[in-house]
Amino acid sequence: MIAEVYPLLRLPRAKRVFDYLVPSKLKVQRGSFVRIPYRDQELWGIVKAVKDKPPRGIELKTLINVSDRIALREEELSFFERLSVELVQAPASLMYAVLPTPPARPSQLPRANISWLTLTLARSEAEHVVRIVHTLASRGQAFIQTPDLRRASAIILGYLQKQPDQKVLILAPTVRDVQLIKSRLTGFTPLILTGEETDKERFETWETFRRQTEGILLGTRTALMAIDSSITTIFLLRSGDINHKSRDRNPRYDARELVFEHRTHFGSNVFCLDVAPQPSTLWRFNETERLNWGMYPNTQIVNVSQERGASPSELLSHSSLQAIGTALENHKQVVCVYNKKGNWMECLRCQSRSLQAAHCPNCGGTNLKTFSHNNQDIARELTRLYPEHAVAVIDKEHPEIVPTDILVVTTFYYEAHVDPFRKNDIGLVLHLTADAPLYGSGAGATEELLRDVWQWAWLAFGARAPFVVETMSEDLLREVIDHPFDVAHGELKARERYHLPPFYRWARVVYKDEETRRANVAMTTLCDHISQLPDAIVHPLETTKQGLVTFDCGVPLEKIGSLLQIFTALPDRYIIDTNALN
């Protein structure tokens, strides 16, 4: 017999399988992990197929061994083969990147020693958890607008207590999120898989979970790729977070998309939880599958255009200063969010402020005044206004937490320091740059706005503090706060009109060659080829910061197969992200 084997190593995308003789003492089948000789080394491979055809005058090498510890099921190997086409990768390269391999010396995974920490919610919120858990019990998929990881953990814990025989995968975007959650699932001991483990630890975790009929695997996107078709339920936490996607290296897969492939092929329940509905995932859910928390932050929207001139500060509105004063009088901490980057301008015609551009996005005026403020300027202004109170900045350049009355923070603070399981002394969350996403050039401005505003609003909610947001777009911000699902639905309609995801699939191609002329010729030829596809959109060639030639192209979702066929025939110097706008 002859086995067609995917060797687990990086291969050019055109390479598929290698043939090996199967000795009579070995029993192999599709999905078996086998030890193979490859050039001057031994490595693991996965059997694609077994055939009876004799060698055709070619001297074949012989399989060395087969693992009796683990094998991929038919539906799992088929999943990887389909995914390799979607990602324009050789199946062998894809599985090499995501699957752990059997260690040389078998051992048992040490039992996790987790000290459970109390997970409590106010009685007024507990009833909403009960409502959501009851609804999820009769749904195969759902999106739940959830304030934070603490409330998300309460939902998961309630679901597990109601259905303890489930085999559950919990995906979080970052390792820090995993660490925050793991000790809060009282009564359950999850296995952990984040990608930071050794290959041996990953394999033992994967093998242990696959053998279980019930239990929990908690991890980052790495855990999803430790394939297990017997998983009954997947919880995707912070489901709009970009960290769910592998962006910087192959394979460039996106867990936010793959959980639904998991549902399609394996029948798993999929529940997405995030601070706000995201258009990129909301289209998958009907009205009965879209759930809200049931309680909302105490929010004040400040129209800075109307308050211009009423404040003693050029950088802060009168209402914001009042809110800051009240919080400080109550001996509470103030968190001021300031995320602006780059130069800003003020229109001398309508007095609106925005990122620097050729004309005013509000009125179209061209009589503009350019200025630049950063979080240090805000901190200095707050120090001037409140000299008796300590002010500190927290961002990537100033990451340390210090005892202070007023914090001026960026999104870094939320990602690196906010712990929703711990009590804090916050008395006000003030968002000074909510409009910033609206003046960017990206296609996801509304999605970014929804997520940014709501994550800070929920931070205030968790502290039982007011949330004040300054804006030049009062009507839009009021819709974002009052009707987030309607805003997301409206964004979906706009995306359909402008040929954006999820209605169009956009890919980005980079040519890895520093010889500009050769790269331009190759990429121009490829652009011409893609342009012949029906309804294809091809953007002009550009140059990356590294000096490489690149372009974006998109096709209707139903035409993606034709585009992938073109990509599959390309050599590896074409670096391809088949889901570039996610």
Coordinates of C-alpha atoms in Angstrom, one line a residue:
M1 CA 0.0 0.0 0.0
I2 CA 1.0 3.6 -0.5
A3 CA 0.1 6.5 1.7
E4 CA -0.3 10.0 0.4
V5 CA 1.1 12.2 3.2
Y6 CA 1.0 15.9 4.1
P7 CA 4.5 16.5 5.7
L8 CA 4.2 18.9 8.6
L9 CA 6.5 21.7 7.5
R10 CA 6.3 24.9 5.5
L11 CA 5.9 24.1 1.8
P12 CA 5.2 26.2 -1.3
R13 CA 1.5 26.7 -1.8
A14 CA 1.6 24.5 -5.0
K15 CA 3.0 21.5 -3.1
R16 CA 0.5 19.0 -1.9
V17 CA 1.4 15.5 -0.8
F18 CA 4.2 13.0 -1.0
D19 CA 3.9 9.2 -1.5
Y20 CA 5.3 6.7 1.0
L21 CA 5.3 2.9 1.2
V22 CA 3.3 1.5 4.1
P23 CA 5.0 -1.5 5.8
S24 CA 2.7 -4.4 6.5
K25 CA 3.1 -4.0 10.2
L26 CA 1.6 -0.5 10.3
K27 CA -2.1 0.3 10.1
V28 CA -2.8 3.7 8.7
Q29 CA -5.8 5.5 7.4
R30 CA -6.8 9.0 6.4
G31 CA -6.0 11.4 9.2
S32 CA -3.3 9.2 10.9
F33 CA -0.2 11.0 12.3
V34 CA 2.8 9.2 10.8
R35 CA 6.5 9.5 11.2
I36 CA 8.2 10.0 7.8
P37 CA 11.7 10.3 6.4
Y38 CA 12.0 13.6 4.5
R39 CA 15.3 14.5 2.9
D40 CA 17.9 14.1 5.6
Q41 CA 15.5 14.3 8.6
E42 CA 12.5 12.6 10.2
L43 CA 9.3 14.5 10.8
W44 CA 5.6 14.1 11.4
G45 CA 3.0 14.0 8.6
I46 CA -0.7 13.4 8.3
V47 CA -2.1 10.8 5.9
K48 CA -4.3 12.3 3.2
A49 CA -5.2 8.9 1.6
V50 CA -4.2 5.3 1.3
K51 CA -4.1 3.6 -2.1
D52 CA -3.2 0.3 -3.5
K53 CA -1.4 1.5 -6.7
P54 CA 2.1 0.2 -6.9
P55 CA 5.1 2.6 -7.5
R56 CA 5.5 3.6 -11.1
G57 CA 9.2 3.0 -11.4
I58 CA 9.9 5.4 -8.6
E59 CA 11.7 4.2 -5.5
L60 CA 9.6 5.4 -2.6
K61 CA 10.6 5.9 1.0
T62 CA 8.9 4.0 3.8
L63 CA 6.8 5.2 6.7
I64 CA 8.7 4.9 10.0
N65 CA 5.8 4.7 12.5
V66 CA 2.2 5.7 13.2
S67 CA 1.0 7.5 16.3
D68 CA -1.4 5.5 18.4
R69 CA -2.2 8.6 20.6
I70 CA -4.0 10.9 18.1
A71 CA -5.4 11.0 14.6
L72 CA -7.6 13.6 12.8
R73 CA -11.2 12.5 12.1
E74 CA -12.4 12.6 8.5
E75 CA -14.4 15.8 9.0
E76 CA -11.4 17.5 10.8
L77 CA -8.9 16.8 8.0
S78 CA -11.5 18.0 5.4
F79 CA -11.9 21.2 7.4
F80 CA -8.2 21.9 7.1
E81 CA -8.2 21.1 3.4
R82 CA -11.0 23.5 2.7
L83 CA -9.4 26.1 4.9
S84 CA -6.1 25.8 3.0
V85 CA -7.9 26.7 -0.2
E86 CA -9.6 29.8 1.5
L87 CA -6.2 31.0 2.8
V88 CA -4.2 30.1 -0.3
Q89 CA -1.8 27.9 1.6
A90 CA -0.6 24.4 1.2
P91 CA -2.5 22.1 3.5
A92 CA 0.8 20.8 4.9
S93 CA 1.9 24.4 5.7
L94 CA -1.4 25.2 7.4
M95 CA -1.4 22.2 9.6
Y96 CA 2.3 22.6 10.4
A97 CA 1.5 26.1 11.7
V98 CA -1.5 25.3 13.9
L99 CA -1.2 21.7 15.0
P100 CA 1.1 20.4 17.8
T101 CA 2.8 17.1 17.2
P102 CA 3.2 14.0 19.4
P103 CA 6.3 14.4 21.7
A104 CA 9.1 11.9 21.7
R105 CA 8.3 10.9 25.3
P106 CA 4.7 10.5 26.2
S107 CA 3.5 12.0 29.4
Q108 CA 0.2 13.1 31.1
L109 CA -0.8 16.7 31.3
P110 CA -0.5 17.9 34.9
R111 CA -3.8 18.6 36.5
A112 CA -4.4 22.4 36.6
N113 CA -4.3 23.9 40.0
I114 CA -6.8 26.8 39.8
S115 CA -7.8 28.8 42.9
W116 CA -11.4 29.9 42.1
L117 CA -12.2 33.6 42.8
T118 CA -15.7 34.8 43.6
L119 CA -17.8 36.0 40.6
T120 CA -20.6 38.2 41.8
L121 CA -23.1 40.5 40.2
A122 CA -25.7 43.0 41.6
R123 CA -29.1 41.4 42.0
S124 CA -30.5 43.9 39.4
E125 CA -28.0 42.4 36.8
A126 CA -28.4 38.7 37.8
E127 CA -31.9 38.6 36.5
H128 CA -30.6 39.6 33.0
V129 CA -28.0 36.8 33.2
V130 CA -30.8 34.3 33.9
R131 CA -32.8 35.7 31.0
I132 CA -29.9 35.4 28.6
V133 CA -28.9 31.9 29.7
H134 CA -32.4 30.7 29.3
T135 CA -32.5 32.1 25.8
L136 CA -29.2 30.6 24.8
A137 CA -30.4 27.1 25.8
S138 CA -32.8 27.2 22.9
R139 CA -30.5 28.9 20.3
G140 CA -27.8 27.5 18.1
Q141 CA -26.2 30.8 17.7
A142 CA -26.6 34.3 19.1
F143 CA -24.9 37.7 19.6
I144 CA -25.1 39.2 23.1
Q145 CA -24.2 42.8 23.8
T146 CA -22.2 42.3 27.0
P147 CA -20.6 45.0 29.1
D148 CA -17.3 43.3 29.9
L149 CA -15.5 40.0 30.7
R150 CA -17.0 39.8 34.1
R151 CA -20.6 39.8 32.8
A152 CA -19.5 37.5 29.9
S153 CA -18.1 35.0 32.5
A154 CA -21.4 35.1 34.4
I155 CA -23.3 34.2 31.3
I156 CA -20.9 31.3 30.5
L157 CA -21.0 30.1 34.1
G158 CA -24.8 30.1 34.1
Y159 CA -24.9 28.3 30.8
L160 CA -22.4 25.6 32.1
Q161 CA -24.4 25.1 35.3
K162 CA -27.6 24.7 33.3
Q163 CA -26.0 22.3 30.7
P164 CA -23.0 20.7 32.5
D165 CA -22.5 17.9 29.9
Q166 CA -21.4 20.4 27.2
K167 CA -17.9 20.3 25.6
V168 CA -17.2 24.0 25.4
L169 CA -14.5 26.1 23.7
I170 CA -14.1 29.7 25.1
L171 CA -12.1 32.0 22.8
A172 CA -10.7 35.3 24.1
P173 CA -8.6 37.7 21.9
T174 CA -5.6 38.1 24.3
V175 CA -3.6 36.0 26.8
R176 CA -4.4 38.6 29.4
D177 CA -8.2 38.0 28.9
V178 CA -7.6 34.3 29.3
Q179 CA -5.8 34.9 32.6
L180 CA -8.6 37.1 33.9
I181 CA -11.3 34.6 33.1
K182 CA -9.8 31.2 34.0
S183 CA -10.2 31.5 37.8
R184 CA -13.8 32.9 37.6
L185 CA -15.6 29.9 36.2
T186 CA -16.3 28.6 39.7
G187 CA -16.6 24.8 39.9
F188 CA -15.0 24.2 36.5
T189 CA -11.3 23.7 35.7
P190 CA -10.7 24.7 32.1
L191 CA -7.7 23.5 30.1
I192 CA -5.7 26.5 28.8
L193 CA -4.2 26.9 25.3
T194 CA -2.9 30.3 24.3
G195 CA 0.0 29.6 22.0
E196 CA 2.6 30.5 24.6
E197 CA 3.0 26.9 25.6
T198 CA 5.7 24.6 24.3
D199 CA 4.7 22.2 21.5
K200 CA 4.7 19.3 24.0
E201 CA 2.3 21.2 26.4
R202 CA 0.1 22.2 23.5
F203 CA -0.1 18.6 22.3
E204 CA -0.9 17.2 25.7
T205 CA -3.6 19.8 26.2
W206 CA -5.1 19.1 22.8
E207 CA -5.0 15.3 23.3
T208 CA -6.6 15.6 26.8
F209 CA -9.4 17.7 25.6
R210 CA -10.1 15.5 22.6
R211 CA -10.5 12.5 24.8
Q212 CA -13.0 14.2 27.1
T213 CA -16.8 14.0 26.4
E214 CA -17.4 17.2 28.4
G215 CA -15.2 20.0 29.7
I216 CA -13.8 23.4 28.9
L217 CA -10.9 24.6 26.7
L218 CA -10.1 28.2 27.2
G219 CA -7.7 30.1 25.0
T220 CA -6.9 32.4 22.2
R221 CA -7.4 31.8 18.5
T222 CA -4.7 29.0 18.8
A223 CA -7.3 26.9 20.7
L224 CA -9.7 27.0 17.8
M225 CA -7.1 25.6 15.5
A226 CA -6.4 22.7 17.9
I227 CA -9.3 21.1 16.0
D228 CA -12.0 19.0 17.7
S229 CA -15.2 18.3 15.9
S230 CA -16.9 17.1 19.0
I231 CA -17.0 20.6 20.6
T232 CA -20.7 21.4 21.2
T233 CA -20.5 25.1 22.0
I234 CA -18.1 28.0 21.3
F235 CA -18.2 31.3 23.1
L236 CA -16.3 34.0 21.2
L237 CA -15.5 36.8 23.7
R238 CA -15.0 40.4 22.6
S239 CA -16.0 39.1 19.2
G240 CA -15.1 42.3 17.3
D241 CA -11.6 42.4 18.6
I242 CA -8.9 42.5 15.8
N243 CA -6.7 40.2 17.9
H244 CA -8.9 37.3 16.9
K245 CA -7.1 37.5 13.5
S246 CA -3.6 36.4 12.7
R247 CA -2.5 39.4 10.7
D248 CA 1.3 39.5 10.5
R249 CA 2.2 36.0 9.4
N250 CA 0.9 33.0 7.5
P251 CA -1.6 31.4 7.9
R252 CA -3.7 34.7 8.1
Y253 CA -6.8 33.1 9.5
D254 CA -9.5 34.9 11.4
A255 CA -11.2 33.2 14.4
R256 CA -14.2 35.5 14.0
E257 CA -14.9 33.8 10.6
L258 CA -13.8 30.3 11.5
V259 CA -16.1 29.8 14.4
F260 CA -19.0 29.9 11.9
E261 CA -17.1 27.4 9.6
H262 CA -16.9 25.3 12.8
R263 CA -20.7 25.6 13.2
T264 CA -21.3 24.8 9.5
H265 CA -19.1 21.7 9.4
F266 CA -19.4 20.3 12.9
G267 CA -22.7 21.7 14.2
S268 CA -21.3 23.6 17.2
N269 CA -23.4 26.3 18.9
V270 CA -21.7 29.7 18.4
F271 CA -22.3 32.6 20.9
C272 CA -20.6 35.9 20.3
L273 CA -20.3 38.4 23.2
D274 CA -19.0 41.9 22.8
V275 CA -19.5 45.5 24.1
A276 CA -21.4 46.5 20.9
P277 CA -22.8 44.9 17.8
Q278 CA -20.4 44.7 15.0
P279 CA -21.6 44.9 11.4
S280 CA -19.0 42.4 10.3
T281 CA -20.6 39.7 12.4
L282 CA -24.2 40.9 13.0
W283 CA -25.3 40.0 9.5
R284 CA -25.1 36.3 10.6
F285 CA -27.8 36.7 13.2
N286 CA -31.5 37.2 12.8
E287 CA -33.6 39.4 15.2
T288 CA -34.3 36.6 17.7
E289 CA -30.6 35.9 17.9
R290 CA -29.6 39.4 18.9
L291 CA -29.7 39.9 22.6
N292 CA -28.9 42.9 24.8
W293 CA -27.8 43.2 28.4
G294 CA -31.0 44.9 29.6
M295 CA -29.3 47.7 31.6
Y296 CA -27.4 50.7 30.2
P297 CA -24.8 53.3 31.3
N298 CA -25.7 56.7 32.6
T299 CA -24.6 58.7 29.5
Q300 CA -24.4 62.4 28.8
I301 CA -23.6 63.5 25.2
V302 CA -22.0 67.0 25.0
N303 CA -22.2 68.9 21.7
V304 CA -18.9 70.8 21.8
S305 CA -20.0 73.1 19.0
Q306 CA -22.9 74.5 21.1
E307 CA -20.7 74.8 24.2
R308 CA -17.8 76.6 22.4
G309 CA -17.1 79.8 24.2
A310 CA -18.9 78.8 27.4
S311 CA -15.9 77.0 28.9
P312 CA -12.8 78.6 30.5
S313 CA -10.7 75.9 28.6
E314 CA -10.0 75.6 24.9
L315 CA -9.7 71.8 25.2
L316 CA -12.6 70.8 27.5
S317 CA -16.2 71.7 27.4
H318 CA -18.2 73.4 30.2
S319 CA -20.2 70.2 30.8
S320 CA -17.1 68.1 31.0
L321 CA -15.5 70.5 33.6
Q322 CA -18.7 70.3 35.7
A323 CA -18.7 66.5 35.6
I324 CA -15.0 66.4 36.6
G325 CA -15.6 68.8 39.5
T326 CA -18.4 66.7 40.8
A327 CA -16.4 63.5 40.7
L328 CA -13.4 65.1 42.4
E329 CA -15.7 66.6 45.1
N330 CA -16.9 63.1 45.8
H331 CA -13.3 61.9 46.1
K332 CA -13.6 59.7 43.0
Q333 CA -11.1 59.1 40.2
V334 CA -11.6 60.7 36.8
V335 CA -10.7 58.8 33.6
C336 CA -10.3 61.0 30.6
V337 CA -10.0 59.2 27.2
Y338 CA -7.9 61.0 24.6
N339 CA -7.0 58.9 21.5
K340 CA -6.3 61.5 18.9
K341 CA -3.3 61.0 16.7
G342 CA -1.8 63.4 14.1
N343 CA -2.6 67.0 13.4
W344 CA -6.1 68.4 13.8
M345 CA -7.8 71.4 12.3
E346 CA -10.6 73.9 13.1
C347 CA -12.9 75.2 10.5
L348 CA -13.2 79.0 10.8
R349 CA -16.5 78.9 9.1
C350 CA -18.4 76.4 11.3
Q351 CA -15.9 76.0 14.2
S352 CA -16.0 72.2 13.9
R353 CA -12.8 70.2 14.6
S354 CA -11.5 67.1 12.8
L355 CA -8.4 65.4 11.6
Q356 CA -6.4 67.5 9.1
A357 CA -7.8 67.3 5.6
A358 CA -8.3 69.4 2.5
H359 CA -11.7 70.7 3.5
C360 CA -14.1 70.6 6.5
P361 CA -16.0 67.3 6.7
N362 CA -18.9 69.2 8.4
C363 CA -19.5 72.1 6.0
G364 CA -17.0 71.7 3.2
G365 CA -15.2 74.9 4.1
T366 CA -11.6 75.4 3.1
N367 CA -10.7 78.3 5.6
L368 CA -9.0 76.1 8.1
K369 CA -6.8 76.5 11.2
T370 CA -4.3 73.7 11.9
F371 CA -3.4 72.8 15.4
S372 CA -2.1 69.7 17.2
H373 CA -3.0 68.6 20.7
N374 CA -2.0 65.3 22.4
N375 CA -2.7 63.6 25.7
Q376 CA 0.2 65.5 27.3
D377 CA -1.5 68.8 26.4
I378 CA -4.8 67.5 28.0
A379 CA -2.9 66.5 31.1
R380 CA -1.2 70.0 31.4
E381 CA -4.6 71.7 30.9
L382 CA -6.2 69.6 33.7
T383 CA -3.2 70.3 36.0
R384 CA -3.8 74.1 35.4
L385 CA -7.6 73.8 36.0
Y386 CA -7.3 71.5 39.1
P387 CA -3.9 72.3 40.7
E388 CA -4.7 70.5 43.9
H389 CA -5.3 67.2 42.2
A390 CA -2.7 64.8 40.7
V391 CA -2.9 64.1 37.0
A392 CA -1.2 61.3 35.2
V393 CA -1.0 60.0 31.6
I394 CA -1.2 56.2 30.8
D395 CA -0.4 55.1 27.2
K396 CA 2.2 52.9 25.6
E397 CA 5.0 55.3 26.3
H398 CA 3.8 55.8 30.0
P399 CA 2.4 52.3 30.9
E400 CA 2.7 52.4 34.6
I401 CA -0.3 52.8 36.9
V402 CA 0.3 55.5 39.6
P403 CA -2.0 56.7 42.3
T404 CA -3.7 59.8 41.0
D405 CA -7.0 61.7 40.9
I406 CA -7.2 62.2 37.2
L407 CA -6.0 59.8 34.5
V408 CA -5.6 60.8 30.9
V409 CA -5.6 57.5 29.0
T410 CA -5.6 55.9 25.6
T411 CA -7.0 52.5 24.5
F412 CA -3.8 51.0 25.9
Y413 CA -5.1 51.6 29.4
Y414 CA -8.3 49.6 28.6
E415 CA -6.3 46.7 27.1
A416 CA -3.5 46.6 29.6
H417 CA -5.0 47.7 33.0
V418 CA -8.8 47.5 33.2
D419 CA -9.9 44.5 35.3
P420 CA -13.7 44.3 35.4
F421 CA -13.5 41.7 38.2
R422 CA -11.9 44.1 40.6
K423 CA -13.5 47.1 42.3
N424 CA -12.2 50.5 41.3
D425 CA -12.6 54.1 42.5
I426 CA -13.7 55.6 39.2
G427 CA -16.3 58.3 39.5
L428 CA -16.4 59.6 35.9
V429 CA -15.4 58.3 32.5
L430 CA -15.0 61.3 30.1
H431 CA -14.4 60.5 26.4
L432 CA -12.9 63.5 24.6
T433 CA -12.1 61.9 21.2
A434 CA -15.2 59.8 20.3
D435 CA -15.4 61.4 16.8
A436 CA -11.8 60.4 15.9
P437 CA -12.9 57.2 13.9
L438 CA -15.2 59.2 11.7
Y439 CA -12.3 61.2 10.2
G440 CA -10.2 58.2 9.2
S441 CA -10.0 56.8 5.7
G442 CA -10.8 53.2 6.6
A443 CA -13.9 51.3 5.7
G444 CA -14.7 50.4 9.3
A445 CA -15.2 53.9 10.8
T446 CA -18.8 53.2 12.1
E447 CA -17.7 49.8 13.5
E448 CA -14.8 51.3 15.3
L449 CA -17.0 54.1 16.6
L450 CA -19.5 51.7 18.0
R451 CA -16.9 49.6 19.7
D452 CA -14.8 52.5 21.1
V453 CA -17.7 54.4 22.5
W454 CA -19.4 51.4 24.1
Q455 CA -16.3 49.9 25.7
W456 CA -15.7 53.1 27.6
A457 CA -19.4 53.5 28.4
W458 CA -19.5 50.0 29.9
L459 CA -16.4 50.8 32.0
A460 CA -18.4 53.6 33.5
F461 CA -21.4 51.3 34.0
G462 CA -19.2 48.8 35.8
A463 CA -18.1 51.5 38.2
R464 CA -21.6 52.9 38.6
A465 CA -20.2 56.2 37.3
P466 CA -21.5 58.6 34.7
F467 CA -20.2 58.5 31.2
V468 CA -19.7 61.8 29.4
V469 CA -18.8 61.9 25.7
E470 CA -17.8 65.0 23.7
T471 CA -18.7 65.1 20.1
M472 CA -19.3 67.3 17.0
S473 CA -21.8 64.7 15.7
E474 CA -24.4 64.7 18.4
D475 CA -27.2 63.0 16.4
L476 CA -25.0 60.1 15.4
L477 CA -23.6 59.6 18.9
R478 CA -27.1 59.6 20.3
E479 CA -28.1 56.9 17.9
V480 CA -24.9 54.9 18.8
I481 CA -25.9 55.0 22.4
D482 CA -29.7 54.7 22.1
H483 CA -30.0 52.3 19.1
P484 CA -26.6 50.4 18.6
F485 CA -28.2 47.5 16.7
D486 CA -30.0 50.0 14.3
V487 CA -26.7 51.8 13.7
A488 CA -24.9 48.5 12.9
H489 CA -27.8 47.5 10.6
G490 CA -27.5 50.8 8.8
E491 CA -23.8 50.3 8.4
L492 CA -24.5 46.9 6.8
K493 CA -26.7 48.5 4.2
A494 CA -24.0 51.1 3.4
R495 CA -21.4 48.3 3.1
E496 CA -23.6 46.6 0.5
R497 CA -23.9 49.8 -1.5
Y498 CA -20.1 50.3 -1.4
H499 CA -19.1 46.7 -2.1
L500 CA -17.5 46.1 1.3
P501 CA -17.5 43.0 3.5
P502 CA -19.4 40.9 4.2
F503 CA -21.0 41.4 0.7
Y504 CA -17.6 41.6 -1.1
R505 CA -14.5 39.6 -0.2
W506 CA -11.4 41.8 -0.3
A507 CA -7.9 40.4 -0.6
R508 CA -4.5 42.2 -0.3
V509 CA -1.5 41.0 -2.4
V510 CA 2.1 42.0 -1.6
Y511 CA 4.9 41.1 -4.0
K512 CA 8.0 40.1 -2.1
D513 CA 10.8 41.5 -4.4
E514 CA 12.7 44.7 -3.9
E515 CA 13.3 45.0 -7.6
T516 CA 10.6 47.6 -8.3
R517 CA 10.4 47.2 -12.0
R518 CA 10.0 43.4 -11.9
A519 CA 7.5 43.7 -9.1
N520 CA 5.4 46.3 -11.1
V521 CA 5.3 44.1 -14.2
A522 CA 4.3 41.0 -12.2
M523 CA 1.6 42.8 -10.2
T524 CA 0.2 44.7 -13.2
T525 CA -0.2 41.3 -15.0
L526 CA -2.0 39.9 -12.0
C527 CA -4.2 42.9 -11.8
D528 CA -5.2 42.5 -15.4
H529 CA -6.0 38.9 -14.9
I530 CA -8.2 39.6 -11.8
S531 CA -10.0 42.5 -13.6
Q532 CA -11.4 39.9 -16.1
L533 CA -13.5 38.3 -13.3
P534 CA -17.1 39.4 -13.3
D535 CA -17.8 42.4 -11.0
A536 CA -14.2 42.4 -9.7
I537 CA -12.8 45.6 -8.3
V538 CA -9.0 46.1 -8.5
H539 CA -7.3 49.1 -6.8
P540 CA -4.2 50.8 -8.2
L541 CA -0.8 49.5 -7.2
E542 CA 0.8 51.1 -4.1
T543 CA 4.1 50.8 -2.3
T544 CA 4.3 49.7 1.3
K545 CA 6.6 51.4 3.9
Q546 CA 9.0 48.5 3.3
G547 CA 9.2 49.4 -0.4
L548 CA 7.1 46.4 -1.6
V549 CA 4.5 46.7 -4.3
T550 CA 0.9 45.9 -3.2
F551 CA -2.7 46.2 -4.2
D552 CA -6.2 45.4 -2.9
C553 CA -8.9 43.6 -4.9
G554 CA -12.4 42.5 -4.2
V555 CA -15.1 40.2 -5.7
P556 CA -18.7 39.4 -4.7
L557 CA -18.8 36.8 -2.0
E558 CA -20.3 34.2 -4.4
K559 CA -17.3 34.7 -6.8
I560 CA -14.5 34.2 -4.3
G561 CA -13.8 30.7 -5.7
S562 CA -12.7 32.1 -9.0
L563 CA -10.3 34.6 -7.3
L564 CA -8.9 31.8 -5.1
Q565 CA -8.2 29.7 -8.2
I566 CA -6.0 32.6 -9.6
F567 CA -4.2 33.0 -6.2
T568 CA -3.5 29.3 -5.8
A569 CA -1.5 29.2 -9.0
L570 CA 0.9 32.0 -7.8
P571 CA 4.3 31.3 -6.4
D572 CA 5.1 32.1 -2.8
R573 CA 6.7 35.5 -3.5
Y574 CA 3.1 36.7 -3.7
I575 CA 2.0 37.2 -0.1
I576 CA -1.8 37.0 0.1
D577 CA -4.3 38.0 2.8
T578 CA -7.6 36.7 1.5
N579 CA -9.6 38.6 4.2
A580 CA -7.8 41.9 4.2
L581 CA -10.6 44.3 5.4
N582 CA -11.6 42.3 8.4

